[in-house]
């Protein structure tokens, strides 16, 4: 039960962070662009490019999270 409470608390904090981060217009536009690039790469069957963009996207999000926490 305690572990469930901890996980739920973490989910709530992540949700709040995502809302705050996405509400910043420049961040939102960048997120949409990255997702569009990933989808397009998958659509045309370019697995390597999709993987590269996905990794870049995750790294960008990691940096953004760290910056917001500082």
GROMACS .gro file of C-alpha atoms in nm:
model
   70
    1UNK     CA    1   0.000   0.000   0.000
    2UNK     CA    2   0.284   0.239   0.082
    3UNK     CA    3   0.453   0.165  -0.250
    4UNK     CA    4   0.127   0.237  -0.434
    5UNK     CA    5   0.105   0.572  -0.255
    6UNK     CA    6   0.464   0.658  -0.353
    7UNK     CA    7   0.402   0.565  -0.718
    8UNK     CA    8   0.079   0.766  -0.730
    9UNK     CA    9   0.254   1.066  -0.577
   10UNK     CA   10   0.531   1.040  -0.836
   11UNK     CA   11   0.276   1.018  -1.118
   12UNK     CA   12   0.104   1.331  -0.991
   13UNK     CA   13   0.433   1.521  -0.976
   14UNK     CA   14   0.525   1.409  -1.328
   15UNK     CA   15   0.184   1.518  -1.456
   16UNK     CA   16   0.224   1.864  -1.299
   17UNK     CA   17   0.568   1.899  -1.449
   18UNK     CA   18   0.444   1.798  -1.795
   19UNK     CA   19   0.158   2.048  -1.781
   20UNK     CA   20   0.399   2.325  -1.680
   21UNK     CA   21   0.656   2.229  -1.943
   22UNK     CA   22   0.409   2.191  -2.228
   23UNK     CA   23   0.240   2.520  -2.140
   24UNK     CA   24   0.555   2.700  -2.249
   25UNK     CA   25   0.483   2.773  -2.615
   26UNK     CA   26   0.840   2.734  -2.743
   27UNK     CA   27   0.866   2.396  -2.573
   28UNK     CA   28   0.530   2.289  -2.714
   29UNK     CA   29   0.628   2.373  -3.071
   30UNK     CA   30   0.954   2.183  -3.036
   31UNK     CA   31   0.774   1.879  -2.896
   32UNK     CA   32   0.525   1.877  -3.182
   33UNK     CA   33   0.804   1.911  -3.439
   34UNK     CA   34   1.001   1.623  -3.288
   35UNK     CA   35   0.694   1.400  -3.280
   36UNK     CA   36   0.608   1.487  -3.641
   37UNK     CA   37   0.963   1.396  -3.748
   38UNK     CA   38   0.941   1.064  -3.565
   39UNK     CA   39   0.603   0.979  -3.720
   40UNK     CA   40   0.719   1.076  -4.069
   41UNK     CA   41   1.033   0.864  -4.039
   42UNK     CA   42   0.823   0.566  -3.933
   43UNK     CA   43   0.572   0.632  -4.212
   44UNK     CA   44   0.840   0.622  -4.483
   45UNK     CA   45   1.007   0.320  -4.323
   46UNK     CA   46   1.329   0.491  -4.219
   47UNK     CA   47   1.393   0.304  -3.895
   48UNK     CA   48   1.739   0.449  -3.838
   49UNK     CA   49   1.619   0.808  -3.867
   50UNK     CA   50   1.318   0.737  -3.642
   51UNK     CA   51   1.553   0.589  -3.382
   52UNK     CA   52   1.794   0.883  -3.407
   53UNK     CA   53   1.516   1.140  -3.368
   54UNK     CA   54   1.359   0.947  -3.080
   55UNK     CA   55   1.690   0.935  -2.893
   56UNK     CA   56   1.741   1.308  -2.954
   57UNK     CA   57   1.387   1.374  -2.830
   58UNK     CA   58   1.446   1.179  -2.508
   59UNK     CA   59   1.778   1.356  -2.450
   60UNK     CA   60   1.613   1.695  -2.508
   61UNK     CA   61   1.343   1.609  -2.256
   62UNK     CA   62   1.602   1.495  -2.005
   63UNK     CA   63   1.784   1.828  -2.034
   64UNK     CA   64   1.457   2.020  -2.004
   65UNK     CA   65   1.360   1.833  -1.688
   66UNK     CA   66   1.699   1.897  -1.529
   67UNK     CA   67   1.682   2.267  -1.618
   68UNK     CA   68   1.335   2.303  -1.470
   69UNK     CA   69   1.442   2.129  -1.149
   70UNK     CA   70   1.743   2.357  -1.097
   0.00000   0.00000   0.00000
